[in-house]
Coordinates of C-alpha atoms and ligand atoms in Angstrom, one line a residue:
X1 CA 131.5 72.6 78.6
X2 CA 128.2 74.2 77.4
X3 CA 125.9 72.3 75.1
X4 CA 122.8 73.2 73.1
X5 CA 120.1 71.3 71.2
X6 CA 117.5 72.6 68.8
X7 CA 114.7 70.0 68.4
X8 CA 112.8 70.7 65.3
X9 CA 109.8 68.9 63.8
X10 CA 112.0 67.5 61.0
X11 CA 115.6 68.1 62.0
X12 CA 117.6 68.3 65.2
X13 CA 120.8 70.4 65.6
X14 CA 123.1 69.8 68.5
X15 CA 126.3 71.7 69.5
X16 CA 128.9 72.3 72.0
X17 CA 130.0 75.9 72.5
X18 CA 129.9 78.9 74.9
X19 CA 127.2 80.5 76.9
X20 CA 127.9 83.6 74.8
X21 CA 126.6 81.8 71.7
X22 CA 129.8 80.7 70.0
X23 CA 129.4 77.2 68.4
X24 CA 132.4 75.0 68.7
X25 CA 131.2 71.8 67.2
X26 CA 127.8 71.1 65.5
X27 CA 125.9 68.1 64.2
X28 CA 122.5 68.0 62.4
X29 CA 120.4 64.9 62.0
X30 CA 116.7 64.1 61.3
X31 CA 114.3 64.1 64.3
X32 CA 112.9 60.7 64.9
X33 CA 111.4 59.3 68.1
X34 CA 112.2 61.0 71.4
X35 CA 114.4 58.2 72.9
X36 CA 116.4 57.9 69.7
X37 CA 116.8 61.6 69.1
X38 CA 117.8 62.5 72.7
X39 CA 119.9 59.3 72.8
X40 CA 122.0 60.4 69.8
X41 CA 122.6 63.8 71.4
X42 CA 123.5 62.3 74.7
X43 CA 126.0 59.8 73.2
X44 CA 127.5 62.5 71.0
X45 CA 127.9 64.8 74.0
X46 CA 129.4 62.1 76.3
X47 CA 132.2 61.6 73.7
X48 CA 133.0 65.3 74.1
X49 CA 133.0 65.7 77.9
X50 CA 130.7 66.6 80.7
X51 CA 128.4 69.6 80.2
X52 CA 127.8 72.1 83.0
X53 CA 124.8 73.5 81.3
X54 CA 122.5 72.5 78.4
X55 CA 120.2 74.9 76.6
X56 CA 117.2 73.4 74.7
X57 CA 115.1 75.0 72.1
X58 CA 112.2 72.7 71.1
X59 CA 109.0 72.5 69.0
X60 CA 105.8 72.5 71.0
X61 CA 103.4 72.5 72.6
X62 CA 105.9 72.4 75.4
X63 CA 105.9 73.2 79.2
X64 CA 108.3 76.2 79.5
X65 CA 107.5 77.6 82.9
X66 CA 110.1 76.6 85.5
X67 CA 108.4 75.4 88.6
X68 CA 105.3 73.9 86.8
X69 CA 104.8 70.2 86.7
X70 CA 105.0 70.1 82.9
X71 CA 108.3 72.0 82.6
X72 CA 110.4 70.5 79.9
X73 CA 107.7 68.1 78.8
X74 CA 106.1 67.9 75.3
X75 CA 102.3 68.2 75.6
X76 CA 99.7 66.8 73.2
X77 CA 101.5 66.8 69.8
X78 CA 100.6 64.8 66.7
X79 CA 104.3 63.9 66.4
X80 CA 104.4 60.1 67.0
X81 CA 105.8 59.2 70.4
X82 CA 106.5 62.7 71.7
X83 CA 103.3 63.5 73.6
X84 CA 104.2 63.6 77.3
X85 CA 107.9 63.0 76.8
X86 CA 110.1 64.9 79.3
X87 CA 113.2 66.3 77.6
X88 CA 114.4 67.6 80.9
X89 CA 114.2 64.2 82.7
X90 CA 116.0 62.5 79.8
X91 CA 118.8 65.0 80.0
X92 CA 119.0 65.1 83.8
X93 CA 119.3 61.3 83.9
X94 CA 122.2 61.4 81.5
X95 CA 123.9 64.5 82.9
X96 CA 122.8 65.0 86.6
X97 CA 125.4 67.8 87.2
X98 CA 124.2 69.9 84.3
X99 CA 121.7 72.8 84.5
X100 CA 119.1 72.4 81.8
X101 CA 117.2 75.4 80.4
X102 CA 114.2 74.8 78.1
X103 CA 112.5 77.2 75.7
X104 CA 110.4 77.1 72.6
X105 CA 112.5 76.9 69.4
X106 CA 111.2 80.4 68.4
X107 CA 112.1 82.0 71.7
X108 CA 115.6 80.6 71.4
X109 CA 115.8 82.1 67.9
X110 CA 114.4 85.4 69.1
X111 CA 117.1 85.5 71.8
X112 CA 119.9 84.8 69.4
X113 CA 118.8 87.4 66.9
X114 CA 118.4 90.0 69.7
X115 CA 121.8 89.3 71.2
X116 CA 123.9 88.6 68.1
X117 CA 121.8 89.0 65.0
X118 CA 119.4 91.3 63.2
X119 CA 118.1 92.9 66.3
X120 CA 121.4 93.1 68.1
X121 CA 121.2 95.2 71.3
X122 CA 117.4 95.4 71.4
X123 CA 115.4 94.0 74.4
X124 CA 112.0 94.1 72.6
X125 CA 112.0 91.8 69.6
X126 CA 109.6 89.3 68.0
X127 CA 110.8 86.5 65.8
X128 CA 108.3 84.9 63.4
X129 CA 109.0 81.8 61.5
X130 CA 107.1 80.6 58.4
X131 CA 107.8 77.0 57.5
X132 CA 105.6 73.9 58.0
X133 CA 103.9 76.0 60.7
X134 CA 104.0 79.6 61.9
X135 CA 105.2 80.5 65.3
X136 CA 106.7 83.5 67.0
X137 CA 109.2 84.0 69.9
X138 CA 108.9 87.2 71.9
X139 CA 111.6 88.9 73.9
X140 CA 110.0 91.8 75.9
X141 CA 112.0 94.0 78.2
X142 CA 114.8 91.5 77.9
X143 CA 112.6 88.6 79.1
X144 CA 111.3 85.7 76.9
X145 CA 107.5 85.7 77.0
X146 CA 105.7 82.6 78.2
X147 CA 102.2 83.4 79.5
X148 CA 100.3 80.5 80.9
X149 CA 102.0 78.1 78.4
X150 CA 103.7 80.0 75.5
X151 CA 102.3 82.2 72.8
X152 CA 100.7 80.6 69.7
X153 CA 101.0 83.4 67.3
X154 CA 100.4 81.1 64.4
X155 CA 96.8 80.5 65.5
X156 CA 95.6 84.1 65.8
X157 CA 92.7 85.1 63.6
X158 CA 93.6 87.5 60.8
X159 CA 91.6 89.8 58.5
X160 CA 91.0 88.3 55.1
X161 CA 92.6 89.7 52.1
X162 CA 89.8 91.1 49.8
X163 CA 88.5 88.4 47.6
X164 CA 90.3 85.5 49.3
X165 CA 88.0 82.5 49.9
X166 CA 90.6 79.8 50.5
X167 CA 89.4 77.7 53.5
X168 CA 92.8 77.4 55.1
X169 CA 94.6 74.2 56.3
X170 CA 94.7 74.5 60.1
X171 CA 93.1 71.3 61.4
X172 CA 91.8 73.2 64.4
X173 CA 90.8 76.7 63.0
X174 CA 90.9 76.5 59.2
X175 CA 91.7 80.1 58.4
X176 CA 94.0 81.2 61.3
X177 CA 97.3 82.8 60.3
X178 CA 99.0 79.4 60.0
X179 CA 96.0 78.0 58.1
X180 CA 96.2 80.7 55.6
X181 CA 100.0 81.4 55.3
X182 CA 102.1 78.4 56.3
X183 CA 104.2 76.6 53.7
X184 CA 101.7 73.7 53.4
X185 CA 98.8 76.3 53.1
X186 CA 100.7 77.9 50.1
X187 CA 101.1 74.6 48.4
X188 CA 97.4 73.7 49.0
X189 CA 96.2 77.2 47.9
X190 CA 98.3 77.5 44.7
X191 CA 99.0 73.9 43.8
X192 CA 102.8 74.6 43.9
X193 CA 105.2 74.5 46.8
X194 CA 106.2 77.9 48.1
X195 CA 109.8 77.3 47.0
X196 CA 108.7 76.9 43.4
X197 CA 106.4 79.9 43.2
X198 CA 108.0 82.6 41.0
X199 CA 108.8 86.0 42.4
X200 CA 106.1 87.9 40.5
X201 CA 103.3 85.4 41.5
X202 CA 100.3 86.9 43.3
X203 CA 100.9 84.3 46.0
X204 CA 103.5 86.6 47.5
X205 CA 101.1 89.6 47.9
X206 CA 98.7 87.3 49.6
X207 CA 101.4 85.8 51.8
X208 CA 102.7 89.3 52.7
X209 CA 99.2 90.5 53.5
X210 CA 98.7 87.7 56.1
X211 CA 102.1 88.3 57.7
X212 CA 101.4 92.0 57.9
X213 CA 98.2 91.1 59.8
X214 CA 100.2 89.0 62.2
X215 CA 102.9 91.7 62.6
X216 CA 100.2 94.3 63.3
X217 CA 98.8 92.2 66.2
X218 CA 102.3 91.8 67.6
X219 CA 102.9 95.5 67.3
X220 CA 99.6 96.3 69.0
X221 CA 100.2 93.8 71.9
X222 CA 103.9 93.7 72.7
X223 CA 105.3 96.7 70.7
X224 CA 108.5 95.0 69.5
X225 CA 111.3 97.4 68.4
X226 CA 111.8 95.1 65.4
X227 CA 110.2 92.1 64.0
X228 CA 112.3 89.4 62.4
X229 CA 110.7 87.0 59.9
X230 CA 112.6 83.7 59.2
X231 CA 111.8 80.2 58.1
X232 CA 111.9 78.7 54.6
X233 CA 109.0 80.7 53.2
X234 CA 110.5 84.0 54.2
X235 CA 113.4 83.5 51.9
X236 CA 111.3 84.6 48.9
X237 CA 112.9 87.6 47.2
X238 CA 111.7 90.9 48.5
X239 CA 109.4 89.4 51.0
X240 CA 110.3 91.5 54.1
X241 CA 110.0 94.8 52.1
X242 CA 106.5 93.7 51.0
X243 CA 105.4 92.9 54.5
X244 CA 106.8 96.2 55.8
X245 CA 104.9 98.2 53.1
X246 CA 101.6 96.5 53.9
X247 CA 102.1 96.8 57.6
X248 CA 102.8 100.5 57.3
X249 CA 99.6 100.9 55.3
X250 CA 97.6 99.0 57.9
X251 CA 99.2 101.0 60.7
X252 CA 98.2 104.3 59.1
X253 CA 100.9 106.3 60.8
X254 CA 99.9 105.3 64.3
X255 CA 102.5 102.9 65.7
X256 CA 105.7 104.7 66.8
X257 CA 108.2 101.8 66.7
X258 CA 107.4 101.4 63.0
X259 CA 108.7 104.8 62.2
X260 CA 112.4 104.0 62.4
X261 CA 112.6 101.4 59.7
X262 CA 113.5 98.9 58.5
X263 CA 111.1 97.3 60.9
X264 CA 110.5 93.9 59.3
X265 CA 113.8 92.2 58.7
X266 CA 115.4 88.9 57.8
X267 CA 117.3 86.9 60.4
X268 CA 121.1 87.7 60.4
X269 CA 122.0 84.3 61.9
X270 CA 120.0 82.3 59.3
X271 CA 119.8 78.6 60.0
X272 CA 122.1 79.0 63.0
X273 CA 119.7 81.2 65.1
X274 CA 118.1 78.2 66.9
X275 CA 121.2 76.5 68.0
X276 CA 123.0 79.7 68.9
X277 CA 119.9 80.6 70.9
X278 CA 120.0 77.3 72.7
X279 CA 123.6 78.0 73.8
X280 CA 122.6 81.5 74.9
X281 CA 119.7 80.2 77.0
X282 CA 122.3 78.8 79.5
X283 CA 123.3 82.4 80.4
X284 CA 119.9 84.0 80.1
X285 CA 117.9 84.6 83.3
Ligands
ADP1 P1 110.3 73.5 58.8 O1 109.1 74.2 59.4 O2 110.0 72.1 58.5 O3 111.6 73.7 59.5 P2 111.3 75.3 56.7 O4 111.4 76.5 57.6 O5 112.5 74.7 56.1 O6 110.4 74.2 57.3 O7 110.3 75.8 55.5 C1 109.8 74.9 54.6 C2 108.9 75.7 53.6 O8 109.6 76.8 53.0 C3 108.3 74.9 52.5 O9 106.9 75.2 52.3 C4 109.1 75.4 51.2 O10 108.3 75.3 50.0 C5 109.4 76.8 51.6 N1 110.7 77.3 51.0 C6 111.9 76.8 51.2 N2 112.8 77.6 50.5 C7 112.1 78.6 50.0 C8 112.5 79.8 49.2 N3 113.7 80.0 48.9 N4 111.5 80.6 48.9 C9 110.2 80.4 49.2 N5 109.8 79.4 50.0 C10 110.7 78.5 50.3
ZN2 ZN1 95.1 77.3 63.8

Protein backbone atom coordinates (compact mmCIF):
# COMPACT_ATOMS: atom_id res chain seq x y z
CA UNK A 1 0.00 0.00 0.00
CA UNK A 2 1.15 3.51 -0.90
CA UNK A 3 -0.12 6.54 1.01
CA UNK A 4 0.02 10.30 0.60
CA UNK A 5 -0.68 13.33 2.72
CA UNK A 6 -1.03 16.94 1.64
CA UNK A 7 -0.67 19.18 4.68
CA UNK A 8 -2.11 22.60 3.95
CA UNK A 9 -2.32 25.71 6.08
CA UNK A 10 -6.09 25.28 6.41
CA UNK A 11 -6.91 21.76 5.23
CA UNK A 12 -5.25 18.37 5.05
CA UNK A 13 -5.87 15.75 2.38
CA UNK A 14 -4.87 12.12 2.92
CA UNK A 15 -5.09 9.21 0.50
CA UNK A 16 -4.15 5.68 -0.28
CA UNK A 17 -3.29 4.88 -3.87
CA UNK A 18 -0.49 3.97 -6.24
CA UNK A 19 3.00 5.32 -6.80
CA UNK A 20 1.75 6.25 -10.29
CA UNK A 21 -0.60 8.81 -8.78
CA UNK A 22 -3.92 6.95 -8.79
CA UNK A 23 -5.98 7.77 -5.70
CA UNK A 24 -7.88 4.82 -4.22
CA UNK A 25 -9.39 6.37 -1.13
CA UNK A 26 -9.26 9.98 0.03
CA UNK A 27 -10.21 11.97 3.13
CA UNK A 28 -10.09 15.74 3.74
CA UNK A 29 -10.19 17.44 7.12
CA UNK A 30 -9.16 20.80 8.65
CA UNK A 31 -5.50 21.15 9.68
CA UNK A 32 -5.25 21.58 13.46
CA UNK A 33 -2.22 21.01 15.71
CA UNK A 34 0.54 18.69 14.47
CA UNK A 35 -0.06 15.73 16.82
CA UNK A 36 -3.80 15.74 16.14
CA UNK A 37 -3.46 16.21 12.38
CA UNK A 38 -0.80 13.51 11.92
CA UNK A 39 -2.63 11.32 14.46
CA UNK A 40 -5.79 11.39 12.37
CA UNK A 41 -3.84 10.39 9.27
CA UNK A 42 -2.00 7.61 11.10
CA UNK A 43 -5.18 6.10 12.59
CA UNK A 44 -7.00 6.31 9.26
CA UNK A 45 -4.09 4.60 7.55
CA UNK A 46 -3.76 1.83 10.17
CA UNK A 47 -7.37 0.86 9.50
CA UNK A 48 -6.42 0.34 5.86
CA UNK A 49 -3.20 -1.64 6.12
CA UNK A 50 0.54 -1.13 6.28
CA UNK A 51 2.03 1.36 3.84
CA UNK A 52 5.35 0.58 2.18
CA UNK A 53 5.86 4.22 1.25
CA UNK A 54 4.34 7.57 2.25
CA UNK A 55 4.65 10.75 0.21
CA UNK A 56 4.20 14.08 1.98
CA UNK A 57 3.54 17.50 0.47
CA UNK A 58 3.53 20.13 3.21
CA UNK A 59 3.35 23.86 3.84
CA UNK A 60 6.60 25.48 4.92
CA UNK A 61 9.08 26.61 5.77
CA UNK A 62 10.14 22.98 5.81
CA UNK A 63 13.43 21.05 5.65
CA UNK A 64 13.32 19.23 2.31
CA UNK A 65 16.94 18.22 1.72
CA UNK A 66 17.45 14.53 2.56
CA UNK A 67 20.55 14.14 4.69
CA UNK A 68 20.17 17.49 6.47
CA UNK A 69 19.34 17.52 10.15
CA UNK A 70 16.13 19.45 9.48
CA UNK A 71 14.77 17.06 6.82
CA UNK A 72 11.05 16.58 7.29
CA UNK A 73 10.83 19.22 10.02
CA UNK A 74 8.75 22.42 10.03
CA UNK A 75 10.95 25.46 10.65
CA UNK A 76 9.86 28.79 12.19
CA UNK A 77 6.20 29.13 11.24
CA UNK A 78 3.49 31.34 12.72
CA UNK A 79 1.15 28.32 12.68
CA UNK A 80 0.60 27.47 16.37
CA UNK A 81 2.44 24.36 17.55
CA UNK A 82 4.06 23.46 14.23
CA UNK A 83 7.49 25.14 14.56
CA UNK A 84 10.13 22.43 14.96
CA UNK A 85 7.66 19.57 14.54
CA UNK A 86 9.16 16.62 12.65
CA UNK A 87 6.65 15.10 10.24
CA UNK A 88 9.12 12.41 9.29
CA UNK A 89 9.72 11.31 12.90
CA UNK A 90 5.98 11.10 13.58
CA UNK A 91 5.43 8.93 10.50
CA UNK A 92 8.52 6.77 11.08
CA UNK A 93 7.39 6.03 14.65
CA UNK A 94 3.97 4.88 13.43
CA UNK A 95 5.13 3.05 10.28
CA UNK A 96 8.79 2.05 10.78
CA UNK A 97 8.81 -0.08 7.61
CA UNK A 98 7.60 2.72 5.34
CA UNK A 99 9.85 4.93 3.20
CA UNK A 100 8.82 8.55 3.76
CA UNK A 101 9.43 11.21 1.11
CA UNK A 102 8.83 14.86 1.98
CA UNK A 103 8.44 17.86 -0.29
CA UNK A 104 6.83 21.28 -0.27
CA UNK A 105 3.14 21.26 -1.22
CA UNK A 106 3.94 23.28 -4.33
CA UNK A 107 6.69 20.92 -5.49
CA UNK A 108 4.26 18.01 -5.07
CA UNK A 109 1.67 19.86 -7.18
CA UNK A 110 4.30 20.75 -9.81
CA UNK A 111 5.27 17.08 -10.07
CA UNK A 112 1.65 15.98 -10.44
CA UNK A 113 0.88 18.52 -13.15
CA UNK A 114 4.11 17.61 -14.99
CA UNK A 115 3.43 13.88 -14.90
CA UNK A 116 -0.35 13.71 -15.28
CA UNK A 117 -1.77 17.20 -15.74
CA UNK A 118 -1.46 20.45 -17.65
CA UNK A 119 2.28 20.03 -18.31
CA UNK A 120 2.16 16.29 -18.99
CA UNK A 121 5.41 14.98 -20.42
CA UNK A 122 7.45 18.11 -19.61
CA UNK A 123 10.52 18.02 -17.36
CA UNK A 124 10.76 21.79 -16.88
CA UNK A 125 7.71 23.17 -15.19
CA UNK A 126 6.84 25.79 -12.61
CA UNK A 127 3.64 25.67 -10.57
CA UNK A 128 2.59 28.92 -8.88
CA UNK A 129 -0.24 28.97 -6.38
CA UNK A 130 -2.13 32.12 -5.34
CA UNK A 131 -4.22 31.66 -2.21
CA UNK A 132 -3.61 32.83 1.34
CA UNK A 133 0.02 33.08 0.25
CA UNK A 134 1.95 32.77 -2.99
CA UNK A 135 4.44 30.00 -3.60
CA UNK A 136 5.94 28.10 -6.49
CA UNK A 137 7.16 24.57 -7.06
CA UNK A 138 9.80 24.01 -9.72
CA UNK A 139 10.65 20.87 -11.66
CA UNK A 140 13.88 21.44 -13.59
CA UNK A 141 15.42 18.78 -15.79
CA UNK A 142 13.04 16.32 -14.12
CA UNK A 143 14.25 17.20 -10.61
CA UNK A 144 12.35 19.12 -7.96
CA UNK A 145 14.35 22.22 -7.04
CA UNK A 146 15.35 22.79 -3.42
CA UNK A 147 18.34 25.08 -3.15
CA UNK A 148 19.65 25.58 0.39
CA UNK A 149 16.09 25.26 1.74
CA UNK A 150 13.40 25.66 -0.90
CA UNK A 151 12.53 28.53 -3.22
CA UNK A 152 10.32 31.30 -1.80
CA UNK A 153 8.96 32.72 -5.03
CA UNK A 154 6.20 34.53 -3.13
CA UNK A 155 8.76 36.81 -1.52
CA UNK A 156 10.59 38.07 -4.59
CA UNK A 157 10.59 41.79 -5.31
CA UNK A 158 8.43 42.83 -8.25
CA UNK A 159 8.22 45.98 -10.36
CA UNK A 160 5.29 48.19 -9.39
CA UNK A 161 2.40 48.65 -11.72
CA UNK A 162 2.35 52.33 -12.73
CA UNK A 163 0.40 54.38 -10.19
CA UNK A 164 0.15 51.62 -7.59
CA UNK A 165 0.97 52.88 -4.10
CA UNK A 166 -0.60 50.08 -2.03
CA UNK A 167 1.87 49.25 0.77
CA UNK A 168 1.41 45.47 0.56
CA UNK A 169 0.58 43.02 3.34
CA UNK A 170 3.70 40.85 3.77
CA UNK A 171 4.73 41.16 7.45
CA UNK A 172 8.38 40.85 6.41
CA UNK A 173 8.67 42.80 3.14
CA UNK A 174 5.44 44.71 2.64
CA UNK A 175 5.39 44.85 -1.13
CA UNK A 176 6.90 41.54 -2.25
CA UNK A 177 4.89 39.46 -4.76
CA UNK A 178 2.86 37.85 -1.96
CA UNK A 179 2.43 41.21 -0.23
CA UNK A 180 0.96 42.74 -3.39
CA UNK A 181 -0.93 39.83 -4.94
CA UNK A 182 -1.98 37.14 -2.41
CA UNK A 183 -5.68 36.61 -1.63
CA UNK A 184 -5.45 38.61 1.63
CA UNK A 185 -3.63 41.44 -0.17
CA UNK A 186 -6.48 41.67 -2.72
CA UNK A 187 -9.03 41.85 0.09
CA UNK A 188 -6.99 44.56 1.85
CA UNK A 189 -6.33 46.55 -1.33
CA UNK A 190 -9.89 46.55 -2.73
CA UNK A 191 -11.96 46.07 0.41
CA UNK A 192 -13.60 42.98 -1.12
CA UNK A 193 -12.41 39.36 -1.07
CA UNK A 194 -10.95 38.19 -4.40
CA UNK A 195 -13.76 35.70 -4.87
CA UNK A 196 -16.32 38.56 -4.87
CA UNK A 197 -14.49 40.94 -7.23
CA UNK A 198 -16.34 41.10 -10.57
CA UNK A 199 -14.67 39.96 -13.77
CA UNK A 200 -14.34 43.51 -15.17
CA UNK A 201 -12.86 45.00 -11.96
CA UNK A 202 -9.43 46.70 -12.39
CA UNK A 203 -8.20 44.41 -9.60
CA UNK A 204 -7.68 41.67 -12.16
CA UNK A 205 -5.35 43.79 -14.32
CA UNK A 206 -3.29 44.65 -11.25
CA UNK A 207 -3.26 41.02 -10.13
CA UNK A 208 -2.22 39.80 -13.59
CA UNK A 209 0.52 42.47 -13.73
CA UNK A 210 2.16 41.15 -10.55
CA UNK A 211 1.84 37.52 -11.58
CA UNK A 212 3.41 38.39 -14.94
CA UNK A 213 6.34 39.91 -13.01
CA UNK A 214 6.74 36.70 -11.02
CA UNK A 215 6.46 34.58 -14.16
CA UNK A 216 9.10 36.72 -15.90
CA UNK A 217 11.54 36.08 -13.06
CA UNK A 218 10.90 32.34 -13.24
CA UNK A 219 11.35 32.43 -17.01
CA UNK A 220 14.64 34.31 -16.63
CA UNK A 221 16.05 32.03 -13.93
CA UNK A 222 14.80 28.49 -14.59
CA UNK A 223 13.24 28.72 -18.08
CA UNK A 224 10.21 26.50 -17.50
CA UNK A 225 8.62 25.06 -20.64
CA UNK A 226 5.28 25.95 -19.10
CA UNK A 227 4.04 27.81 -16.04
CA UNK A 228 0.92 26.59 -14.30
CA UNK A 229 -0.96 29.00 -12.04
CA UNK A 230 -3.36 27.47 -9.51
CA UNK A 231 -4.86 28.33 -6.13
CA UNK A 232 -8.18 30.01 -5.31
CA UNK A 233 -7.39 33.43 -6.78
CA UNK A 234 -6.33 31.93 -10.14
CA UNK A 235 -9.89 30.75 -10.74
CA UNK A 236 -11.00 34.24 -11.82
CA UNK A 237 -12.36 34.15 -15.38
CA UNK A 238 -9.73 34.78 -18.06
CA UNK A 239 -6.93 35.19 -15.55
CA UNK A 240 -4.34 32.98 -17.27
CA UNK A 241 -4.82 34.69 -20.65
CA UNK A 242 -4.38 38.08 -18.98
CA UNK A 243 -1.11 37.04 -17.32
CA UNK A 244 0.16 35.52 -20.57
CA UNK A 245 -0.56 38.72 -22.55
CA UNK A 246 1.24 40.89 -19.99
CA UNK A 247 4.15 38.46 -19.77
CA UNK A 248 4.58 38.48 -23.56
CA UNK A 249 4.65 42.27 -23.43
CA UNK A 250 7.30 42.30 -20.72
CA UNK A 251 9.32 39.63 -22.50
CA UNK A 252 9.44 41.74 -25.68
CA UNK A 253 9.98 38.77 -27.97
CA UNK A 254 13.09 37.61 -26.16
CA UNK A 255 12.32 34.37 -24.28
CA UNK A 256 12.10 31.35 -26.58
CA UNK A 257 10.01 29.00 -24.35
CA UNK A 258 7.23 31.63 -24.45
CA UNK A 259 6.89 31.34 -28.20
CA UNK A 260 4.97 28.05 -28.29
CA UNK A 261 1.91 29.16 -26.30
CA UNK A 262 -0.21 28.70 -24.35
CA UNK A 263 2.50 29.26 -21.77
CA UNK A 264 0.57 30.29 -18.64
CA UNK A 265 -2.03 27.61 -18.01
CA UNK A 266 -4.52 26.48 -15.38
CA UNK A 267 -3.90 23.25 -13.47
CA UNK A 268 -5.55 20.21 -15.07
CA UNK A 269 -5.72 18.29 -11.79
CA UNK A 270 -7.40 21.13 -9.88
CA UNK A 271 -7.78 20.45 -6.16
CA UNK A 272 -6.24 16.99 -6.62
CA UNK A 273 -2.77 18.12 -7.73
CA UNK A 274 -1.30 18.15 -4.22
CA UNK A 275 -2.45 14.73 -3.10
CA UNK A 276 -1.66 13.10 -6.46
CA UNK A 277 1.78 14.71 -6.22
CA UNK A 278 2.24 13.29 -2.72
CA UNK A 279 1.59 9.77 -4.06
CA UNK A 280 3.93 10.36 -7.04
CA UNK A 281 6.74 11.45 -4.72
CA UNK A 282 7.07 7.85 -3.54
CA UNK A 283 8.34 6.88 -7.02
CA UNK A 284 10.24 10.07 -7.85
CA UNK A 285 14.00 10.05 -7.35
P1 LIG B 1 -5.40 28.50 0.72
O1 LIG B 1 -4.10 29.17 0.47
O2 LIG B 1 -5.93 28.74 2.10
O3 LIG B 1 -5.44 27.05 0.31
P2 LIG B 1 -7.09 29.02 -1.61
O4 LIG B 1 -6.12 28.52 -2.63
O5 LIG B 1 -8.37 28.30 -1.43
O6 LIG B 1 -6.43 29.29 -0.19
O7 LIG B 1 -7.43 30.54 -2.01
C1 LIG B 1 -8.24 31.36 -1.23
C2 LIG B 1 -8.34 32.74 -1.92
O8 LIG B 1 -8.89 32.55 -3.23
C3 LIG B 1 -9.24 33.72 -1.23
O9 LIG B 1 -8.57 34.98 -1.24
C4 LIG B 1 -10.50 33.78 -2.10
O10 LIG B 1 -11.11 35.07 -2.06
C5 LIG B 1 -9.95 33.47 -3.47
N1 LIG B 1 -10.89 32.80 -4.38
C6 LIG B 1 -11.55 31.65 -4.17
N2 LIG B 1 -12.32 31.33 -5.24
C7 LIG B 1 -12.10 32.30 -6.15
C8 LIG B 1 -12.61 32.55 -7.47
N3 LIG B 1 -13.47 31.73 -8.06
N4 LIG B 1 -12.17 33.64 -8.12
C9 LIG B 1 -11.30 34.48 -7.53
N5 LIG B 1 -10.79 34.32 -6.30
C10 LIG B 1 -11.20 33.25 -5.62
ZN1 LIG C 1 7.38 38.82 1.63
